[in-house]
mmCIF file of C-alpha atoms in Angstrom:
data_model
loop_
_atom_site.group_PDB
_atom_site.id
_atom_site.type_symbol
_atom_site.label_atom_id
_atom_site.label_comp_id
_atom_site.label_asym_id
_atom_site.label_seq_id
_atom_site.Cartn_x
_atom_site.Cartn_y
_atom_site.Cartn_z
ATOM 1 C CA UNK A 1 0.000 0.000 0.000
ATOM 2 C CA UNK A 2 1.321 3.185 -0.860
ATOM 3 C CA UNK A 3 2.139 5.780 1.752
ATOM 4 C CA UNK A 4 -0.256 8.804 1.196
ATOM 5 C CA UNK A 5 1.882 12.184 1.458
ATOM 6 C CA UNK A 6 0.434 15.371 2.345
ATOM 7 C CA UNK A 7 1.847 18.476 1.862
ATOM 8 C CA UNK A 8 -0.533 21.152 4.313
ATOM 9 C CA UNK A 9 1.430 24.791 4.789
ATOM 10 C CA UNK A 10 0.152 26.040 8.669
ATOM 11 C CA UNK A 11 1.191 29.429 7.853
ATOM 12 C CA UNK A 12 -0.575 31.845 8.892
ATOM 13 C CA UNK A 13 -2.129 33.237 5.295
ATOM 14 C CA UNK A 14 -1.352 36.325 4.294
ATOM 15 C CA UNK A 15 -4.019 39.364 4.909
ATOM 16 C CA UNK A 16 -5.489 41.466 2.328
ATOM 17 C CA UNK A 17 -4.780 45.721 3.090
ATOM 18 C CA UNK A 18 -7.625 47.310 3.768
ATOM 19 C CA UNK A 19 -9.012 49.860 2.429
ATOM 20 C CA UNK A 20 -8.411 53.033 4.526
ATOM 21 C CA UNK A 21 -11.508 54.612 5.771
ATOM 22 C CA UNK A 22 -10.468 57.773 4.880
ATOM 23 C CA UNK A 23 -9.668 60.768 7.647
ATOM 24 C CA UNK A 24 -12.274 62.136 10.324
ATOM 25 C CA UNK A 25 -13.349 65.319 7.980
ATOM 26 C CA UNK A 26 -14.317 62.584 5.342
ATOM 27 C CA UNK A 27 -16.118 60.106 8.084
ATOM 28 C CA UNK A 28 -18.086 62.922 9.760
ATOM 29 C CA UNK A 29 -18.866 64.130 5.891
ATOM 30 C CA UNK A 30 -20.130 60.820 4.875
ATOM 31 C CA UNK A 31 -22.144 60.511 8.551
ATOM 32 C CA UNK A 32 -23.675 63.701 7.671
ATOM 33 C CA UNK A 33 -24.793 63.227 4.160
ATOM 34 C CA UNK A 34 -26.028 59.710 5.289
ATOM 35 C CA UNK A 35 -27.969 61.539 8.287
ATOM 36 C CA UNK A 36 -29.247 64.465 5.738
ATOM 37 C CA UNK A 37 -30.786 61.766 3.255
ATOM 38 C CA UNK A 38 -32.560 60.216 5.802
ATOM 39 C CA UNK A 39 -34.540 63.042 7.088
ATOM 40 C CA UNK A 40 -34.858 64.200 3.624
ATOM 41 C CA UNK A 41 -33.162 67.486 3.912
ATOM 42 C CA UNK A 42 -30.682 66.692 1.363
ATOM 43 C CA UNK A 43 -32.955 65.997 -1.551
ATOM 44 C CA UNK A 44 -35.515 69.183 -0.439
ATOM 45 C CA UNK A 45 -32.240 71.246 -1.390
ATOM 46 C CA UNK A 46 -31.657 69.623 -4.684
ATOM 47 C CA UNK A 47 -35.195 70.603 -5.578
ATOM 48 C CA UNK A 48 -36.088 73.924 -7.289
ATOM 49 C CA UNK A 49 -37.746 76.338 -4.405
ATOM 50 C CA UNK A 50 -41.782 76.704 -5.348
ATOM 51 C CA UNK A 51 -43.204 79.974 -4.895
ATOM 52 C CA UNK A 52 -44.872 78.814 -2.040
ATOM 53 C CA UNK A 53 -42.727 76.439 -0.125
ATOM 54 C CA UNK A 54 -40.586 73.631 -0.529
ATOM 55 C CA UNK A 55 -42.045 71.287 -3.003
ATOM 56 C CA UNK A 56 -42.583 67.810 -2.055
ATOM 57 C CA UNK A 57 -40.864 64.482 -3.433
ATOM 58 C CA UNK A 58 -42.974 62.521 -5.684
ATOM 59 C CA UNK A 59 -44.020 59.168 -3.369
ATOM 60 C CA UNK A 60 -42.651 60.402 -0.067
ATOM 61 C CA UNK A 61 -44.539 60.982 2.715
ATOM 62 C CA UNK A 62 -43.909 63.519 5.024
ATOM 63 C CA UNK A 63 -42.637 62.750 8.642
ATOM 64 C CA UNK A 64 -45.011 63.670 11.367
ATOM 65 C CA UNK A 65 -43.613 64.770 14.757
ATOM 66 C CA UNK A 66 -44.866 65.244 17.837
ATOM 67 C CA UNK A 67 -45.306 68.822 18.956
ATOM 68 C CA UNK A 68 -47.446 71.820 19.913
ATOM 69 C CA UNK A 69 -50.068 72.538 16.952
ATOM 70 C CA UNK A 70 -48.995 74.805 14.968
ATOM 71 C CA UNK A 71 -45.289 75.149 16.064
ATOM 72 C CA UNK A 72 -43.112 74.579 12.724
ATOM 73 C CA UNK A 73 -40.936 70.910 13.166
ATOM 74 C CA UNK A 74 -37.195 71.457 12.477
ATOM 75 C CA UNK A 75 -36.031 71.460 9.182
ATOM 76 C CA UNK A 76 -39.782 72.621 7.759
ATOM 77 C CA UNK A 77 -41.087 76.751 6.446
ATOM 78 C CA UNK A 78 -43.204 77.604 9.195
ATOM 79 C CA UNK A 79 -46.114 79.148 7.618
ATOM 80 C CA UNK A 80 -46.401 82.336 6.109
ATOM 81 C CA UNK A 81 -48.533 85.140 7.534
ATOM 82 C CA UNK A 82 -51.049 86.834 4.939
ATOM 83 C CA UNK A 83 -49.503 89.899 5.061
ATOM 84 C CA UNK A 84 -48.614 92.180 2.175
ATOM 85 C CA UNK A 85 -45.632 94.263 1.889
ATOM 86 C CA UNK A 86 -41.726 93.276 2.245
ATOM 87 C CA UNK A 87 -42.617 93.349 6.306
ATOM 88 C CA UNK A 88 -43.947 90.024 6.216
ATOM 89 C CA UNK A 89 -40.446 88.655 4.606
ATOM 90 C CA UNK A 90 -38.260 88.830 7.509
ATOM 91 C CA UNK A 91 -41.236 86.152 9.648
ATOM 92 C CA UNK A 92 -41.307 84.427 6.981
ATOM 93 C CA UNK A 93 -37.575 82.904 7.106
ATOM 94 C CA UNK A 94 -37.146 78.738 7.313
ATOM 95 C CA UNK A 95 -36.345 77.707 10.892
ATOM 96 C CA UNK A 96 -34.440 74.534 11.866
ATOM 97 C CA UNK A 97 -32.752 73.248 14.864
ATOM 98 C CA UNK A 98 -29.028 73.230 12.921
ATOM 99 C CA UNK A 99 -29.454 76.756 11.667
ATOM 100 C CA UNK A 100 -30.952 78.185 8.580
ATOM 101 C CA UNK A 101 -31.436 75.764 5.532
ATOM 102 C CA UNK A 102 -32.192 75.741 1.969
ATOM 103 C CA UNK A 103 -32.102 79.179 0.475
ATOM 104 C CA UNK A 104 -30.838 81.117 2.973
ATOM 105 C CA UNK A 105 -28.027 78.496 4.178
ATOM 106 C CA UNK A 106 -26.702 79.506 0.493
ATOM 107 C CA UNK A 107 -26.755 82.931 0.972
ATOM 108 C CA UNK A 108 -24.950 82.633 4.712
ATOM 109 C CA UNK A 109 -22.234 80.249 2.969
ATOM 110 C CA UNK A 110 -22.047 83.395 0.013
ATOM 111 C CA UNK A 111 -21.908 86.052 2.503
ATOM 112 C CA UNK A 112 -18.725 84.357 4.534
ATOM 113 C CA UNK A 113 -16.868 83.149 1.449
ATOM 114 C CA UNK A 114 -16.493 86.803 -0.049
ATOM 115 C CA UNK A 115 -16.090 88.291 3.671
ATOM 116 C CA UNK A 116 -17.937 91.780 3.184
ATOM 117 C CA UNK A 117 -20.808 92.605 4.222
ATOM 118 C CA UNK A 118 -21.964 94.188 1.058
ATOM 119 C CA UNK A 119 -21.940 90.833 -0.720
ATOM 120 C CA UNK A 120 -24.323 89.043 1.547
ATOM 121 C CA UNK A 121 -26.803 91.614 1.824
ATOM 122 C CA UNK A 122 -26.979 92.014 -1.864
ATOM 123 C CA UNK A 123 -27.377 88.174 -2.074
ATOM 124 C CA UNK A 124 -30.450 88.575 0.857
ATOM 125 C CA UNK A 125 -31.578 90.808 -2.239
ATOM 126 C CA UNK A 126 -32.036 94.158 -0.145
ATOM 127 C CA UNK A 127 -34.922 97.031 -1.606
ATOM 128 C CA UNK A 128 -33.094 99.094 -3.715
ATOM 129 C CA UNK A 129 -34.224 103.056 -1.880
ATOM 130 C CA UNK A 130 -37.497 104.280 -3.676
ATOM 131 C CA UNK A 131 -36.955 106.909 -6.310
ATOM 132 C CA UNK A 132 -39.164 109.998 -6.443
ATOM 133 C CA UNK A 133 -40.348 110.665 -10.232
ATOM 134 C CA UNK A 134 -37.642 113.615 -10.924
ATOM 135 C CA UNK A 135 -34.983 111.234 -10.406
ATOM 136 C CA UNK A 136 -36.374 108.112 -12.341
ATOM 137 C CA UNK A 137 -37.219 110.886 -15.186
ATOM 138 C CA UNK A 138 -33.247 112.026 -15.223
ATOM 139 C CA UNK A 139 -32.259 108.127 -14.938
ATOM 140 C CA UNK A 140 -34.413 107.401 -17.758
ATOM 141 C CA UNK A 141 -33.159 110.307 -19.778
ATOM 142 C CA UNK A 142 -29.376 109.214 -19.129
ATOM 143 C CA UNK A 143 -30.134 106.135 -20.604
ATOM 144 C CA UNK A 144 -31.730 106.889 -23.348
ATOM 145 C CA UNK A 145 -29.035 109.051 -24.422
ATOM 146 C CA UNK A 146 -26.080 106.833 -23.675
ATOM 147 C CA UNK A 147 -28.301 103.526 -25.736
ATOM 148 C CA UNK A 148 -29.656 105.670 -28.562
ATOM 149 C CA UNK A 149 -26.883 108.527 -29.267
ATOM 150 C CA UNK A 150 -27.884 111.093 -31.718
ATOM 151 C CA UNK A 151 -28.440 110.310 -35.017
ATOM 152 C CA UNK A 152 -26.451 110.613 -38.043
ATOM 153 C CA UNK A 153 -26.491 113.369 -40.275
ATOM 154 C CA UNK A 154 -28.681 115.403 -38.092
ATOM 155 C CA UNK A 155 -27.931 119.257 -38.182
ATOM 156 C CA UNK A 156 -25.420 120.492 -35.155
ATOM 157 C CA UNK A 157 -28.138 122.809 -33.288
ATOM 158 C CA UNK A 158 -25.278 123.694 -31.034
ATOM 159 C CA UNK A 159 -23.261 125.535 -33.697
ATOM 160 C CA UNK A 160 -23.540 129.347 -33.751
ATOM 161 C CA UNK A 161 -22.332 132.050 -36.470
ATOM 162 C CA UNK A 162 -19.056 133.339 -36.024
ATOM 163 C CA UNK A 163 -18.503 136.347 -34.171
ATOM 164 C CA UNK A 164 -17.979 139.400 -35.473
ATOM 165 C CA UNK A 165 -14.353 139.539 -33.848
ATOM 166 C CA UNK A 166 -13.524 136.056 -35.861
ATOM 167 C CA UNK A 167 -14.368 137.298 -39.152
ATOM 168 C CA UNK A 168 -12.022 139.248 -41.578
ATOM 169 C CA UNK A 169 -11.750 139.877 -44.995
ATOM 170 C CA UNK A 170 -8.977 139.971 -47.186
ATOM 171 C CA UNK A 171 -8.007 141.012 -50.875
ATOM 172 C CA UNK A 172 -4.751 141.055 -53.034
ATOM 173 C CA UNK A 173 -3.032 142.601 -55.935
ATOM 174 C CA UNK A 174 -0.699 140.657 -58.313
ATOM 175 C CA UNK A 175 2.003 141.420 -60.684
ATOM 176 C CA UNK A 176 3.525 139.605 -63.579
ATOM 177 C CA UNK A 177 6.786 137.472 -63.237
ATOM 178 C CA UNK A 178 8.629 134.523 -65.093
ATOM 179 C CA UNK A 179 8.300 134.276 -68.761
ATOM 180 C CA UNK A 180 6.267 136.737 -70.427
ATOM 181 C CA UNK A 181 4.820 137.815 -67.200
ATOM 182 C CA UNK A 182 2.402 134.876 -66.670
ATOM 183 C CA UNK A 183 2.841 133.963 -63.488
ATOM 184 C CA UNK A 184 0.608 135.751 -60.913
ATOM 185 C CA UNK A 185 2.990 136.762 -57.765
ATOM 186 C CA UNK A 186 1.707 138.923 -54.202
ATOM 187 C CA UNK A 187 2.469 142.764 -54.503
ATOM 188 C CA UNK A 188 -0.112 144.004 -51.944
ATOM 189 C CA UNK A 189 -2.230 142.077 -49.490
ATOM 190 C CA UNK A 190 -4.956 144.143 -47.748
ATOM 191 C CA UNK A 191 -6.978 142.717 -44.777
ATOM 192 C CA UNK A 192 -10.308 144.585 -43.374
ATOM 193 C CA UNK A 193 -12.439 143.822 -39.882
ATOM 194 C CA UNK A 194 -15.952 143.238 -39.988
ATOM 195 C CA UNK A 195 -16.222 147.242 -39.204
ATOM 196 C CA UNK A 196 -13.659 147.570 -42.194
ATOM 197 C CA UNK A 197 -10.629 148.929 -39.913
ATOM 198 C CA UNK A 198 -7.441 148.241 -41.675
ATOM 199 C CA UNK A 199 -5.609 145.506 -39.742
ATOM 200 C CA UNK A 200 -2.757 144.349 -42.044
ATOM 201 C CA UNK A 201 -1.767 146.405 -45.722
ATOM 202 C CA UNK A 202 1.391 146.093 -47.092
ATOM 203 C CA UNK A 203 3.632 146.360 -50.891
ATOM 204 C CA UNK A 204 5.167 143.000 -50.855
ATOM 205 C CA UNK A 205 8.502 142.464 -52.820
ATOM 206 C CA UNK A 206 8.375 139.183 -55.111
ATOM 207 C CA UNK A 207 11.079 136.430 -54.937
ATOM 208 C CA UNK A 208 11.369 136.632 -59.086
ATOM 209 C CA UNK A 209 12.271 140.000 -61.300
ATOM 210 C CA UNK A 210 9.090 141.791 -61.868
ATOM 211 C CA UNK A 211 7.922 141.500 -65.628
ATOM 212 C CA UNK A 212 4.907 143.241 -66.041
ATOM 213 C CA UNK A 213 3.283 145.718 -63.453
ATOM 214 C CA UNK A 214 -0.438 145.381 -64.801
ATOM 215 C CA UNK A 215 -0.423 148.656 -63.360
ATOM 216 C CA UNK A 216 -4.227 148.608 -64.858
ATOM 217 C CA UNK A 217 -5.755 146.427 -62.695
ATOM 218 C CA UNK A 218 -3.382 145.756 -59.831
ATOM 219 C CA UNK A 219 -2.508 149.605 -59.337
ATOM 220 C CA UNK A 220 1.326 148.596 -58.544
ATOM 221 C CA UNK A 221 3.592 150.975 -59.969
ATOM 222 C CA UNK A 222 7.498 150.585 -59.501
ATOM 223 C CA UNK A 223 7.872 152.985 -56.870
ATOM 224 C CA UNK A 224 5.503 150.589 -54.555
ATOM 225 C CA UNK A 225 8.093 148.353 -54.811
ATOM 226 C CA UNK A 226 11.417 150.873 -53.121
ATOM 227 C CA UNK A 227 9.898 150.095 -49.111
ATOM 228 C CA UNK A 228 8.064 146.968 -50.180
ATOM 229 C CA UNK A 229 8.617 144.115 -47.527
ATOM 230 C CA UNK A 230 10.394 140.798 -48.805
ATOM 231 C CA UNK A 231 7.288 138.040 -49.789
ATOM 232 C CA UNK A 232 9.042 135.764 -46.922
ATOM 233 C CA UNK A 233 8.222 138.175 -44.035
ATOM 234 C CA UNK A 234 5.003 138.967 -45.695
ATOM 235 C CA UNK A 235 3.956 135.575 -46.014
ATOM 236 C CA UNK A 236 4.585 134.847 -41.911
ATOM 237 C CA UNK A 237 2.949 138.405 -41.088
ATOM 238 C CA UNK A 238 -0.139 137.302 -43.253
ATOM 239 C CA UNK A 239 -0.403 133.635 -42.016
ATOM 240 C CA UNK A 240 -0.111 135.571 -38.476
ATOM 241 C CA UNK A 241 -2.875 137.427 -38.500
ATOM 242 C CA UNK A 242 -5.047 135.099 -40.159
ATOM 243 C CA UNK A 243 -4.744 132.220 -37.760
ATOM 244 C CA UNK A 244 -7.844 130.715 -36.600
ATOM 245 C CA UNK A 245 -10.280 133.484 -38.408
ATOM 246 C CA UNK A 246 -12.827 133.165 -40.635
ATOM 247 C CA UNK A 247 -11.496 134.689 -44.179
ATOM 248 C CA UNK A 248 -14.235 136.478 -46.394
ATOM 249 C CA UNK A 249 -12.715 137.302 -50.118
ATOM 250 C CA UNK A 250 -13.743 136.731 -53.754
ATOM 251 C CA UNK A 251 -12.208 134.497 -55.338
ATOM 252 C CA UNK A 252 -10.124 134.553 -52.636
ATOM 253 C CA UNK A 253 -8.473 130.691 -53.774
ATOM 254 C CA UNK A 254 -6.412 133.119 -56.307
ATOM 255 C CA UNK A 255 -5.313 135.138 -53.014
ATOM 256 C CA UNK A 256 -4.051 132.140 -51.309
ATOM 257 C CA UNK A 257 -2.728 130.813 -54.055
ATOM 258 C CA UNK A 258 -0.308 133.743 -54.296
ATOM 259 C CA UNK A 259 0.607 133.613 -50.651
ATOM 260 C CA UNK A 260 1.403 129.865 -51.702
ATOM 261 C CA UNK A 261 -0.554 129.237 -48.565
ATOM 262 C CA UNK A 262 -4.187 126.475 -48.073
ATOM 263 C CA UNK A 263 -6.783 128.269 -45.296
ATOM 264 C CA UNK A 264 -8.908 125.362 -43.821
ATOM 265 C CA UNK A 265 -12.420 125.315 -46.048
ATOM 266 C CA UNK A 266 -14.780 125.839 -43.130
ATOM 267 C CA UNK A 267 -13.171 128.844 -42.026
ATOM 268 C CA UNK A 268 -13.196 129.884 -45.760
ATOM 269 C CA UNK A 269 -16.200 132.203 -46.941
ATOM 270 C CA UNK A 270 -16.095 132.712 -50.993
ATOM 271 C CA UNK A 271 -18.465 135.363 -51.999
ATOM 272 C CA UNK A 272 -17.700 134.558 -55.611
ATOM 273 C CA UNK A 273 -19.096 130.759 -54.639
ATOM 274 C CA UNK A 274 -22.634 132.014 -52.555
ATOM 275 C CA UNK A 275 -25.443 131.202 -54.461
ATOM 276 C CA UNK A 276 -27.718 133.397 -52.029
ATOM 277 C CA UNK A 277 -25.555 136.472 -53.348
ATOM 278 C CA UNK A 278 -26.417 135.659 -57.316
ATOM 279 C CA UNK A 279 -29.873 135.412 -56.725
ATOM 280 C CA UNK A 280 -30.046 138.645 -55.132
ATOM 281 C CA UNK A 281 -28.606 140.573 -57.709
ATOM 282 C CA UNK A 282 -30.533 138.819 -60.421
ATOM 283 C CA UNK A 283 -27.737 136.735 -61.628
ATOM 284 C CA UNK A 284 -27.390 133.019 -62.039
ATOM 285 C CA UNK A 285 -26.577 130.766 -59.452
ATOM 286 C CA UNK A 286 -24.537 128.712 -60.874
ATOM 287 C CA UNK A 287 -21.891 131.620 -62.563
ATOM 288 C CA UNK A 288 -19.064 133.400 -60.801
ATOM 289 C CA UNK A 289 -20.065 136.999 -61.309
ATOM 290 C CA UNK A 290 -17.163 139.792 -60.349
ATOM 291 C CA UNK A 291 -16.997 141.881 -58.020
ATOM 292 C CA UNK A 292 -17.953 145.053 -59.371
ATOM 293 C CA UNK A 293 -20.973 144.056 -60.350
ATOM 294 C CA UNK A 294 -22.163 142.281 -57.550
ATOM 295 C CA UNK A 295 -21.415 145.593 -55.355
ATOM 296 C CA UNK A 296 -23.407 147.469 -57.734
ATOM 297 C CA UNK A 297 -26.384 145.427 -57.339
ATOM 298 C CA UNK A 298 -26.934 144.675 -54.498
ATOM 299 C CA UNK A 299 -24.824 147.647 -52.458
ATOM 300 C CA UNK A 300 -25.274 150.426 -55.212
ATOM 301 C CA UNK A 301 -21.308 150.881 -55.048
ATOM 302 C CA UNK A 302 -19.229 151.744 -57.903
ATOM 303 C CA UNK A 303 -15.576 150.365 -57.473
ATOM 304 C CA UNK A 304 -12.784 149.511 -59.622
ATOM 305 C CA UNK A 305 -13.427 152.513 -61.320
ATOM 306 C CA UNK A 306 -10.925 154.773 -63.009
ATOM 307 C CA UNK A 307 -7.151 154.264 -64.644
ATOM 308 C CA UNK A 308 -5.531 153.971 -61.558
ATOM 309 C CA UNK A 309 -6.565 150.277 -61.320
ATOM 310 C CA UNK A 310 -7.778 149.048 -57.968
ATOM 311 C CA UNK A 311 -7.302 148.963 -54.574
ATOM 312 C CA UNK A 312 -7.227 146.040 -52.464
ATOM 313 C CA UNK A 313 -8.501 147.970 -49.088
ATOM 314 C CA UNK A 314 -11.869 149.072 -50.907
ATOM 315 C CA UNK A 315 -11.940 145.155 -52.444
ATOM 316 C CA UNK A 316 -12.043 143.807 -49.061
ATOM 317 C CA UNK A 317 -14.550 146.555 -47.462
ATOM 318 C CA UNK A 318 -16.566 145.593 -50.480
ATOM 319 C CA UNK A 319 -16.422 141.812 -50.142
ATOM 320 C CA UNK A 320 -17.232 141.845 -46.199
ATOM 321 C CA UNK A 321 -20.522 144.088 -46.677
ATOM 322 C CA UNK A 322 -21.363 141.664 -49.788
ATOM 323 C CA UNK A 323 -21.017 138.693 -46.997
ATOM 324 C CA UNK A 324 -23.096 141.113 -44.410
ATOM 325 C CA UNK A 325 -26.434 140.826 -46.814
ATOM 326 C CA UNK A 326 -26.514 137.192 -46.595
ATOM 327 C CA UNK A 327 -24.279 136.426 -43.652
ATOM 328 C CA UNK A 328 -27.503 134.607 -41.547
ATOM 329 C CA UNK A 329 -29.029 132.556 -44.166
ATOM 330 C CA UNK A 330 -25.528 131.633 -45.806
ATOM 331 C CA UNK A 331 -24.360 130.565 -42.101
ATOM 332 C CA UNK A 332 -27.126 128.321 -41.134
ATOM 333 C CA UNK A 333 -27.626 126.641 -44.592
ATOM 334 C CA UNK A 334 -23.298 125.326 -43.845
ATOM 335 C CA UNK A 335 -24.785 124.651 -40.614
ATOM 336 C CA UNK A 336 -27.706 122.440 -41.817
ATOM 337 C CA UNK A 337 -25.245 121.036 -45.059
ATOM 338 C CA UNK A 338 -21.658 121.168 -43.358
ATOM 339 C CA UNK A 339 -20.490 119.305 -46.275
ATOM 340 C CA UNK A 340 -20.334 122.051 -48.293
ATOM 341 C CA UNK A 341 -18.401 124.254 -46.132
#
């Protein structure tokens, strides 16, 4: 018979780890949540609040307690007062034995996580103070304005004519230089007030050999030219005294073209480009009609008159008290179509 060998181990076997339970915060956590689910707290908070109370779980019964009638159990909205009016808000808070739940356990948990008081009251949601009508009216008006903005192309009804003291006129004289004498160059600049006083009036010297005079129409004659000032200092006397005005001349592009200088178009006032002028003196709108004639029309002026040739001081009285009979209408219809400034 064969012998029968068993091979047993009595070691002890070895253990499985187990699992660590986790620290104290995590037990008590656990405990908690475990103790909130059964009384049915936890899942009331999950819920969206109803406008009148807590609404109930589908299938679950509510726990009864013993107790005073009509004393609220822990946990539970007492009820309501009917009272109307924010005064009834403050009775109407959830009680409970651990503190305030739900809604207002939120708003506590809010108010100490951002640590000022101004963040928990506006989570409470406090009245904002009441407003008399003057000062919704201006709140409303501030922001309608700031939304809405004014629209585009509407006239500027804040823009006014310019003053008197702004406004000046000016006129030139040329002579003949270069080849053949066909360039136009500045031999006397003449600028008026709106009164007509004489602010600037000088001969001006030009940079190139004088050719031809045109003595007929410019009224130069060579002995302008013996105390005539150099066109450089002329130029920065001119540019000077025109800074930031409002220039009235006719034709006046052919003035600043000889000062080889560009005045900014809205403070520009062309009486040779005013419609308002032409139809006055019974003239077409839409042609550039001299001088002279204008002032005859409509001022009953004769100038430019004799062999002498003219003179740029009576040009530039002439042109401001041409501007002067249309000054209002002309300045509100740039105002209305600043475009066309």
């Amino acid at each position: 018979m064969d012998d029968l060998v068993l091979n047993v181990d009595f070691a002890a076997p070895e253990r499985r780890p187990k699992k660590e339970p986790g620290n104290l915060k995590h037990q008590r956590f656990v405990r908690r949540r475990r103790e909130l689910e059964r009384r049915g707290v936890l899942r009331q908070k999950q819920l969206p609040a109803a406008p009148g109370g807590p609404r109930r779980v589908p299938g679950r019964r509510p726990r009864r307690t013993g107790g005073a009638p009509g004393k609220p159990r822990s946990g539970q909205p007492r009820s309501c007062p009917k009272e109307n009016g924010p005064a009834a808000a403050p009775r109407c808070a959830p009680l409970s034995r651990n503190g305030p739940t739900g809604t207002d356990a939120s708003v506590k948990n809010k108010g100490k996580s951002r640590g000022t008081a101004r963040g928990s009251a506006s989570a409470v949601g406090v009245l904002p103070a009441p407003q008399n009508d003057s000062t919704r009216a201006s709140a409303l008006a501030k922001t309608q304005g700031k939304g809405r903005g004014a629209p585009r192309g509407a006239p500027k009804t804040d823009s006014v004519p310019p003053a008197p003291s702004k406004l000046l006129a000016m006129d030139c004289e040329m002579v003949g230089t270069g080849p053949g004498g066909r360039t136009s160059s500045l031999a006397r600049c003449s600028i008026v007030t709106y009164e007509g006083d004489v602010v600037y009036d000088q001969y001006v010297r030009p940079e190139a050999p004088i050719v031809d005079y045109r003595t007929r129409w410019s009224g130069i004659l060579p002995r302008h030219m013996a105390n005539a000032v150099p066109f450089r200092r002329a130029q920065q006397e001119v540019l000077r005294v025109l800074a930031g005005k409002v220039v009235v001349g006719h034709a006046i592009h052919n003035d600043f073209k000889a000062l080889h200088y560009s005045h900014p178009k809205a403070l520009t006032r062309d009486t040779s480009q005013i419609p308002l002028l032409n139809r006055r003196g019974g003239f077409p709108e839409n042609v550039s009609i001299s001088l002279k004639r204008l002032t005859k029309a409509l001022l009953n002026q004769d100038i430019q008159v004799g062999k002498k040739g003219h003179s740029s001081v009576e040009d530039a009285r002439a042109t401001m008290e041409l501007y002067k009979v249309v000054e209002e209408e002309w300045e509100q219809h740039l105002r209305q179509n600043p475009e066309q400034e």
